[in-house]
């Protein structure tokens, strides 16, 4: 349903007085390579998870998928159309069909709009003129997002709602246009633990019911493992491993995937505490990416080949891809 | 609460029936309502709870760093036998950093952005130590601290913005342990960090507690972090301590429905098909005067008595305390809560 | 809307706001019912026993005395509130309208549009008000409308800067991204999504604008370029000054002076009280 092919995005580095001076001497523009040639596809009714540290390009990928950034290379295919070439009615159609749920449910709601008005806005923007028709759609969306009882919520302002309720308003706003692509960017990380599962359940149910292709972005592997059908691991703007979530969590192949999983604290209670495995170092500078594998500086098992050539994704088994020189040979 | 009456000698810090009020647009909100716990020497105790449960307010109350609209409304804070809850600002200055220090959630706010970290650390030493060590020996001490928290010696001359989030948090930890305080309060020390950085900081705190014997109060919403570091735990809800005690007893056999819920709400990477639960509703407003149990509105097992009478804290067994009217049914509740609130996040597969 | 009712309540809760609202309302009532309240026609020369009642001190007959031309001071002060009110409110509304729109467009569009509009604002800041007003009035002639135009033409600058800075932070908030994702146009984002969020700040600048513009009108009239067909407090002072009465007839100078001060201070006080509504951080400190 949605397909990403060799997608790239780089940003020009903001020039300060001094850096402008030095770049004059070097005559080379500095660019942050946020997303560096990634490919994947999400089918209808499927949730794909994207994991990685902050700055790995997760959110940039989301913005590219929504058409809010123009890709520097590669393309995003939506129902077979390249979204960066869309214009007029086609663009309008795409905008309606690709929606987003944010991390912070308070910041993502207009404080001056009531719940009803918030969910109505996308319909007005997309020229649904008849009031009764709008009302019907809003009620249906609120029901799906479990904002019950409907009447109690309609006239409330965001500051009168709890975090979980706000996030359900965001979900209702996102699904009122019956999207085909839904992106959830850390949608539960700011919510209290006791209500997180409820929000995840709604996202899961709606994905199946409305046959959406959902992209769930998070750095929490245990969360991704529990809701996603497949998971892609991103490091320094590249996908280093991608596959069915059971495969990724239970038999990770890339050393970085392993590091991400081993770093997750487990709620198991014992007297003698085990030390968590935490790899040292930090993600590389996206302006000057190291040659070869971008993970090699933090990798315990780096060999000579890792320094010279950049590993490509290859299929280890059905639907499980990894980009590492150490795997498979 | 009974923990407070145990052997007084080995108790480092005792918080006894602490109450904190906030003035909120005309109304009074009780953010902390009669919380008691004790910290033994070399121990790490976790305070877990959701946002607004009052766990950070406890930290601020202990250090007397409450905002201007907050005030201590009762209770005592006993540090090594002295009640510090009514100390003056000057007396507290001598205690902060030297006796009790704080690792805040946002390391960037704790560090001065226009000063080198070296000079910030040296200043801290100079402010507290009367004996005038030379700046050079102090700097050397600071560098040793930097090595202890896993940063390289030379990075001490950097400015805070040259550090990544994880390194900044290490630097604030180095500053927190600089004066060898008896108690370190870590307030959500890993919330702003990624998984890998979080694991590094957890390991650091763990080694400080196990190898260096630092006593830690860890405030977090994440029970899996508590599981990694703490020996004892207090579960907070709406300003009250609903269950506390030895971590194995509390979490392996929880008696309070909220603790059961919290435990079942966390996904775990070891068990992808675990049924997660979600408790509908939200905590009561701070300004609402509670007649009965603070969890009764959301509790599926609540009976008429729960709405009406505040439950006393009772001792279930050694080092396990619960405030619930219906502890005798705990066994049954543990099974039922999953049936009642379980979601189908992970399909039915 | 509930929000506005609540805001008014908060303003009235504050003693300063209460005082400001009460004084401004009194002036408004005076202005509206001036013909009914005024004891005499303010332009008509009064006679006592067939003789011009020139510079009479306050008495039972003329409560606040008379002017150099034998006109009743009280009646002039009452009718003067009309000019203060008209100039104050209209100029304030115009300047806030201009300032808000410029700030909104500059902040939202950014880039060249922002640079252009902000340089324009800088220029407006650089122009000294009184000489500029003299020049313009000299060109177009003194009338109350021209004064309103001169004031709103220059005073939008502060509002524009403040609104722009608000818009700059608002446009980065996720709910604006949400509006973009839903397909809203730039114009719609600016006026439907962002504007309602900066309106409280705009209203604050209306309150402050009332104070500035009334004060500006008074200065211009005092310098003799006010509307000659209308009586304003500034103009009363102007005549008191040029006829030389200011030295002897305190009753001629004090009433308009006090009215200007009271009016301006009240408007500022309403602004101050309203600022606490807009900026809750100030509210906490006071309670």
Short mmCIF file of N, CA and C in Angstrom, two decimals, chain A residues 24 44 56 59 82-83 115 117 144 189 203 224 230 234 259 281-282 289:
data_model
loop_
_atom_site.label_atom_id
_atom_site.label_comp_id
_atom_site.label_asym_id
_atom_site.label_seq_id
_atom_site.Cartn_x
_atom_site.Cartn_y
_atom_site.Cartn_z
N UNK A 24 33.58 28.92 3.16
CA UNK A 24 34.04 29.65 1.99
C UNK A 24 35.40 29.12 1.55
N UNK A 44 -1.65 -2.85 3.79
CA UNK A 44 -2.88 -2.47 4.49
C UNK A 44 -3.11 -3.42 5.66
N UNK A 56 18.33 9.31 14.70
CA UNK A 56 18.64 8.26 13.72
C UNK A 56 17.83 8.44 12.45
N UNK A 59 12.00 10.37 12.83
CA UNK A 59 10.98 11.39 12.63
C UNK A 59 11.07 12.02 11.24
N UNK A 82 3.97 8.58 -7.04
CA UNK A 82 5.09 9.20 -6.34
C UNK A 82 4.57 10.47 -5.67
N UNK A 83 4.61 10.54 -4.33
CA UNK A 83 3.92 11.64 -3.66
C UNK A 83 4.56 13.00 -3.91
N UNK A 115 -13.16 19.75 21.49
CA UNK A 115 -12.92 18.42 20.93
C UNK A 115 -13.66 18.28 19.59
N UNK A 117 -14.71 20.59 17.53
CA UNK A 117 -14.12 21.49 16.53
C UNK A 117 -12.81 20.91 16.00
N UNK A 144 -15.01 5.25 17.48
CA UNK A 144 -13.90 4.34 17.19
C UNK A 144 -12.73 4.60 18.12
N UNK A 189 4.55 7.52 24.57
CA UNK A 189 5.68 7.67 25.49
C UNK A 189 5.43 8.74 26.56
N UNK A 203 -5.07 1.71 18.46
CA UNK A 203 -4.30 1.82 17.22
C UNK A 203 -4.29 0.47 16.50
N UNK A 224 7.32 -2.04 20.79
CA UNK A 224 7.22 -2.38 19.36
C UNK A 224 6.98 -3.87 19.20
N UNK A 230 5.89 -5.99 11.80
CA UNK A 230 7.31 -6.04 11.47
C UNK A 230 8.02 -4.81 12.03
N UNK A 234 16.68 1.46 12.69
CA UNK A 234 17.42 2.50 11.99
C UNK A 234 18.64 2.93 12.79
N UNK A 259 22.11 -4.80 20.60
CA UNK A 259 22.40 -3.81 21.65
C UNK A 259 21.12 -3.13 22.12
N UNK A 281 29.76 4.61 23.67
CA UNK A 281 29.80 5.51 22.52
C UNK A 281 28.47 6.13 22.18
N UNK A 282 28.51 6.92 21.12
CA UNK A 282 27.35 7.70 20.70
C UNK A 282 27.16 7.49 19.19
N UNK A 289 29.76 11.27 8.12
CA UNK A 289 29.56 9.86 8.42
C UNK A 289 30.86 9.11 8.20
#
